[in-house]
Short mmCIF file of C-alpha atoms and ligand atoms in Angstrom, two decimals:
data_model
loop_
_atom_site.label_atom_id
_atom_site.label_comp_id
_atom_site.label_asym_id
_atom_site.label_seq_id
_atom_site.Cartn_x
_atom_site.Cartn_y
_atom_site.Cartn_z
CA MET A 17 -9.48 -1.69 4.50
CA ARG A 18 -8.11 -3.36 1.36
CA THR A 19 -4.47 -4.45 1.31
CA PRO A 20 -2.85 -3.15 -1.88
CA PHE A 21 -1.69 -5.82 -4.30
CA VAL A 22 1.14 -5.26 -6.76
CA ALA A 23 1.76 -7.93 -9.39
CA GLY A 24 4.43 -8.00 -12.07
CA ASN A 25 3.47 -9.36 -15.48
CA TRP A 26 6.71 -10.56 -17.06
CA LYS A 27 4.93 -11.28 -20.36
CA MET A 28 7.19 -13.18 -22.79
CA HIS A 29 10.47 -12.10 -21.18
CA ASN A 30 13.36 -13.80 -19.41
CA ASP A 31 15.11 -17.14 -19.68
CA LEU A 32 15.92 -19.07 -16.52
CA ALA A 33 19.19 -17.25 -15.77
CA ALA A 34 17.60 -13.82 -16.18
CA GLY A 35 14.53 -14.90 -14.21
CA ARG A 36 16.63 -16.14 -11.31
CA GLU A 37 18.61 -12.90 -11.30
CA LEU A 38 15.45 -10.77 -11.27
CA VAL A 39 13.91 -12.82 -8.45
CA ALA A 40 17.14 -12.65 -6.44
CA GLY A 41 17.15 -8.87 -6.85
CA LEU A 42 13.54 -8.66 -5.70
CA LYS A 43 14.07 -10.95 -2.73
CA ALA A 44 16.88 -8.67 -1.61
CA LYS A 45 14.53 -5.68 -1.66
CA VAL A 46 11.16 -7.12 -0.60
CA GLY A 47 11.42 -8.46 2.93
CA LYS A 48 9.02 -10.31 5.21
CA ASP A 49 7.96 -6.96 6.64
CA CYS A 50 6.42 -5.95 3.29
CA LYS A 51 3.01 -4.44 4.07
CA ILE A 52 1.27 -5.30 0.80
CA ASP A 53 0.65 -8.38 -1.35
CA VAL A 54 3.21 -8.95 -4.11
CA ALA A 55 3.39 -11.43 -6.97
CA VAL A 56 5.42 -12.11 -10.09
CA CYS A 57 3.61 -13.70 -13.04
CA THR A 58 6.24 -15.39 -15.12
CA PRO A 59 6.31 -17.42 -18.34
CA PHE A 60 5.26 -21.07 -17.88
CA THR A 61 8.81 -22.32 -18.38
CA LEU A 62 10.04 -20.53 -15.26
CA LEU A 63 7.31 -21.52 -12.83
CA TYR A 64 8.79 -24.63 -11.23
CA PRO A 65 12.33 -23.30 -10.70
CA LEU A 66 11.15 -19.89 -9.52
CA ALA A 67 8.63 -21.43 -7.13
CA ALA A 68 11.63 -23.04 -5.45
CA GLU A 69 13.49 -19.72 -5.35
CA LEU A 70 10.46 -17.93 -3.85
CA LYS A 71 9.77 -20.49 -1.12
CA GLY A 72 9.45 -18.66 2.20
CA SER A 73 9.44 -15.24 0.50
CA PRO A 74 6.46 -12.87 0.70
CA ILE A 75 6.60 -12.67 -3.12
CA LYS A 76 4.05 -15.10 -4.56
CA LEU A 77 4.11 -16.74 -7.97
CA GLY A 78 1.56 -16.44 -10.77
CA ALA A 79 1.03 -17.43 -14.39
CA GLN A 80 -0.26 -15.27 -17.22
CA ASN A 81 -2.89 -17.54 -18.74
CA CYS A 82 -4.38 -21.02 -18.49
CA TYR A 83 -6.86 -23.29 -20.25
CA PHE A 84 -10.18 -24.28 -18.68
CA GLU A 85 -9.91 -28.06 -18.88
CA PRO A 86 -7.96 -29.96 -16.20
CA LYS A 87 -6.21 -32.27 -18.69
CA GLY A 88 -6.62 -33.88 -22.08
CA ALA A 89 -5.84 -33.56 -25.76
CA PHE A 90 -5.34 -29.80 -25.87
CA THR A 91 -1.98 -29.39 -27.55
CA GLY A 92 -0.08 -26.35 -26.37
CA GLU A 93 -2.34 -25.55 -23.41
CA VAL A 94 -1.63 -25.57 -19.66
CA SER A 95 -4.32 -26.39 -17.10
CA PRO A 96 -5.06 -24.56 -13.84
CA GLN A 97 -4.24 -27.79 -11.97
CA MET A 98 -0.79 -27.80 -13.58
CA LEU A 99 -0.25 -24.22 -12.45
CA SER A 100 -1.23 -25.07 -8.88
CA ALA A 101 1.13 -28.04 -8.92
CA ALA A 102 3.92 -25.80 -10.19
CA GLY A 103 3.52 -23.52 -7.17
CA CYS A 104 1.29 -20.76 -8.51
CA THR A 105 -0.96 -18.77 -6.23
CA TYR A 106 -2.24 -16.49 -8.99
CA VAL A 107 -3.18 -16.55 -12.66
CA ILE A 108 -3.86 -13.57 -14.89
CA ILE A 109 -6.95 -14.09 -17.06
CA GLY A 110 -8.23 -11.84 -19.82
CA HIS A 111 -5.15 -9.68 -20.27
CA SER A 112 -5.70 -7.29 -23.19
CA GLU A 113 -2.99 -9.08 -25.17
CA ARG A 114 -4.94 -12.34 -24.78
CA ARG A 115 -8.13 -10.55 -25.84
CA HIS A 116 -6.75 -8.51 -28.73
CA VAL A 117 -3.72 -10.47 -30.01
CA PHE A 118 -5.12 -13.96 -29.44
CA GLY A 119 -8.84 -13.22 -29.84
CA GLU A 120 -10.01 -14.49 -26.43
CA THR A 121 -13.68 -13.72 -25.87
CA ASN A 122 -15.69 -13.08 -22.73
CA ASP A 123 -17.30 -16.52 -23.21
CA LEU A 124 -13.91 -18.25 -23.13
CA LEU A 125 -12.65 -16.09 -20.28
CA LYS A 126 -15.66 -16.98 -18.12
CA LYS A 127 -14.77 -20.66 -18.43
CA LYS A 128 -11.16 -19.91 -17.56
CA VAL A 129 -12.05 -17.87 -14.47
CA VAL A 130 -14.33 -20.62 -13.12
CA ALA A 131 -11.80 -23.38 -13.85
CA ALA A 132 -8.88 -21.48 -12.32
CA GLN A 133 -10.77 -20.86 -9.09
CA ALA A 134 -11.90 -24.50 -8.99
CA ALA A 135 -8.20 -25.42 -8.99
CA GLY A 136 -7.64 -23.07 -6.05
CA LEU A 137 -5.96 -20.30 -8.01
CA HIS A 138 -6.53 -16.62 -7.29
CA VAL A 139 -7.63 -14.97 -10.54
CA ILE A 140 -6.40 -11.54 -11.63
CA TYR A 141 -9.14 -10.73 -14.13
CA CYS A 142 -8.21 -7.94 -16.56
CA ILE A 143 -10.57 -5.47 -18.16
CA GLY A 144 -10.01 -2.27 -20.10
CA GLU A 145 -10.99 -0.24 -23.14
CA LEU A 146 -9.21 0.44 -26.43
CA LEU A 147 -8.23 4.00 -27.33
CA ALA A 148 -11.04 4.24 -29.91
CA GLU A 149 -13.52 3.07 -27.29
CA ARG A 150 -12.35 5.72 -24.82
CA GLU A 151 -12.46 8.41 -27.47
CA GLY A 152 -15.92 7.23 -28.47
CA GLY A 153 -17.14 7.62 -24.88
CA LYS A 154 -17.57 3.85 -24.50
CA THR A 155 -15.19 3.13 -21.60
CA GLU A 156 -17.90 2.38 -19.04
CA GLN A 157 -19.92 0.28 -21.47
CA VAL A 158 -16.83 -1.81 -22.35
CA VAL A 159 -15.65 -2.50 -18.81
CA GLU A 160 -19.19 -3.15 -17.66
CA SER A 161 -19.71 -5.86 -20.29
CA GLN A 162 -16.27 -7.35 -19.61
CA MET A 163 -17.38 -7.76 -15.99
CA ALA A 164 -21.04 -8.66 -16.51
CA GLU A 165 -20.35 -11.33 -19.14
CA VAL A 166 -17.57 -13.04 -17.17
CA LEU A 167 -18.17 -12.51 -13.46
CA SER A 168 -21.12 -13.92 -11.55
CA GLY A 169 -22.25 -14.00 -7.95
CA ASP A 170 -21.23 -17.64 -7.48
CA LEU A 171 -17.50 -16.96 -7.96
CA LYS A 172 -15.13 -17.14 -4.98
CA THR A 173 -14.47 -13.50 -4.27
CA ASP A 174 -11.57 -14.29 -1.94
CA LEU A 175 -9.87 -15.70 -5.06
CA LEU A 176 -10.55 -12.69 -7.28
CA THR A 177 -8.77 -9.43 -8.08
CA ILE A 178 -9.83 -7.11 -10.90
CA ALA A 179 -7.16 -5.32 -12.95
CA TYR A 180 -8.34 -2.25 -14.83
CA GLU A 181 -5.90 -1.75 -17.67
CA PRO A 182 -6.82 0.82 -20.32
CA VAL A 183 -5.36 -0.75 -23.46
CA TRP A 184 -4.05 2.61 -24.71
CA ALA A 185 -1.88 2.85 -21.59
CA ILE A 186 -0.29 -0.61 -21.83
CA GLY A 187 3.33 -0.52 -22.88
CA THR A 188 2.87 2.94 -24.40
CA GLY A 189 4.31 5.11 -21.66
CA LYS A 190 0.90 6.88 -21.58
CA THR A 191 -0.48 6.39 -18.09
CA ALA A 192 -4.05 7.16 -17.14
CA THR A 193 -4.14 10.17 -14.85
CA PRO A 194 -5.07 9.42 -11.24
CA ASP A 195 -8.44 11.10 -11.89
CA GLN A 196 -9.09 8.95 -14.98
CA ALA A 197 -8.12 5.78 -13.12
CA GLN A 198 -10.15 6.64 -10.02
CA ALA A 199 -13.25 7.40 -12.07
CA VAL A 200 -13.20 4.01 -13.82
CA HIS A 201 -12.29 2.14 -10.63
CA ALA A 202 -15.20 3.71 -8.76
CA PHE A 203 -17.52 2.81 -11.65
CA CYS A 204 -16.23 -0.78 -11.62
CA ARG A 205 -16.66 -1.08 -7.87
CA ALA A 206 -20.26 0.07 -8.16
CA LYS A 207 -20.91 -2.54 -10.88
CA LEU A 208 -19.15 -5.22 -8.81
CA GLY A 209 -21.60 -4.31 -6.05
CA GLY A 210 -24.41 -5.25 -8.41
CA ILE A 211 -22.82 -8.65 -9.06
CA PHE A 212 -21.47 -9.60 -5.64
CA GLY A 213 -23.25 -7.27 -3.23
CA GLU A 214 -22.06 -3.96 -1.87
CA SER A 215 -20.04 -5.20 1.12
CA THR A 216 -18.16 -7.76 -0.99
CA ALA A 217 -17.43 -5.12 -3.64
CA GLN A 218 -15.87 -2.99 -0.92
CA LYS A 219 -13.48 -5.86 -0.14
CA LEU A 220 -12.50 -6.68 -3.74
CA ARG A 221 -9.22 -5.26 -4.94
CA ILE A 222 -9.08 -3.38 -8.23
CA GLN A 223 -5.53 -2.96 -9.54
CA TYR A 224 -4.58 -0.32 -12.08
CA GLY A 225 -2.35 -1.34 -14.98
CA GLY A 226 -0.82 0.55 -17.89
CA SER A 227 2.62 2.15 -17.77
CA VAL A 228 2.89 2.09 -13.98
CA LYS A 229 6.37 3.34 -13.09
CA PRO A 230 8.28 4.26 -9.93
CA GLY A 231 7.44 7.92 -10.61
CA ASN A 232 3.65 7.52 -10.81
CA ALA A 233 2.88 4.47 -8.64
CA ALA A 234 2.37 6.20 -5.29
CA GLU A 235 0.00 8.78 -6.74
CA LEU A 236 -2.07 6.21 -8.64
CA PHE A 237 -2.20 3.78 -5.72
CA GLY A 238 -3.18 6.66 -3.45
CA CYS A 239 -6.55 6.98 -5.22
CA PRO A 240 -9.35 5.70 -2.98
CA ASP A 241 -10.49 2.89 -5.31
CA VAL A 242 -7.06 1.91 -6.72
CA ASP A 243 -5.69 -1.04 -4.76
CA GLY A 244 -2.23 -1.50 -6.23
CA GLY A 245 -1.23 -2.34 -9.77
CA LEU A 246 -0.49 -4.83 -12.49
CA VAL A 247 2.90 -3.85 -13.85
CA GLY A 248 4.46 -4.86 -17.17
CA GLY A 249 7.62 -3.17 -18.42
CA ALA A 250 8.74 -1.71 -15.09
CA CYS A 251 8.56 -5.09 -13.31
CA LEU A 252 11.50 -6.39 -15.33
CA VAL A 253 13.96 -4.23 -13.40
CA ALA A 254 14.23 -5.20 -9.71
CA GLU A 255 14.86 -1.63 -8.47
CA ASP A 256 11.88 -0.27 -10.40
CA PHE A 257 9.49 -3.00 -9.29
CA ALA A 258 10.68 -2.60 -5.69
CA ALA A 259 10.08 1.17 -5.94
CA ILE A 260 6.54 0.50 -7.23
CA ILE A 261 5.94 -1.91 -4.32
CA ALA A 262 7.16 0.86 -2.00
CA GLY A 263 4.57 3.13 -3.65
CA GLY A 264 1.93 0.56 -2.70
CA GLU A 265 3.15 0.51 0.89
CA ALA A 266 3.15 4.31 1.00
CA SER A 267 -0.49 4.32 -0.10
CA ILE A 268 -1.51 2.69 3.18
CA GLY A 269 0.45 5.28 5.17
P1 LIG B 428 2.91 -2.00 -18.87
O1 LIG B 428 2.03 -3.32 -18.97
O2 LIG B 428 3.15 -1.72 -17.42
O3 LIG B 428 4.18 -2.31 -19.63
O4 LIG B 428 2.12 -0.90 -19.51
C1 LIG B 428 0.98 -3.57 -18.07
C2 LIG B 428 0.32 -4.88 -18.40
O5 LIG B 428 0.23 -5.22 -19.58
O6 LIG B 428 -0.13 -5.62 -17.50
#
């Protein structure tokens, strides 16, 4: 039985005052009795202060990116060790905006995944196809190579979550249907079985991301191979994110 995991990706939103307000709103709604795993992945500038706010809360902290070196002359970068020191449990790696806006390749992402786990961080590794790739019938080929070229059997699977995020569904209001999501998730789980072994693949969580909202979360998370979600826009409003978390709890009955 996999515990659903719902993570909010704040992207490049919120100053400290707004971040504190959002976290306070979430803390009021997500209590210690929460039945699923929950995280907020905030901009770097908010990590230290929000780690203090989240102390003792079931809501864990994450970052949205990191570099693969521990320290050095890498102007503008932040190391996994720095994220751990700031109080992060999680780091998102390979988000489609990193791949497609900033040109991050599978080669680079592999180094980041290994380095993040070496620093003790739990990696949320994102995969997903572009609209043209889906329309060209290439979805499985794309997600398979995003997994095969980055993930390997020597990774720490207890520090790994996969997030399937079809790029055409991110920030567009166009959500994958539960059937579309389930089909890709089942495909990914089968491929993960080839990398990590079948029993480990059964334990790995695969989040869905792309226009998850209060109105569609429970149905998506209810799919057998969908283990929660990675949420962008809707995680910026405490009531909406709390409703999505409730959808995750409902999916375990
Ligand atoms: P969205 O973003 O929920 O706004 O579509 C999801 C993501 O980018 O992780």
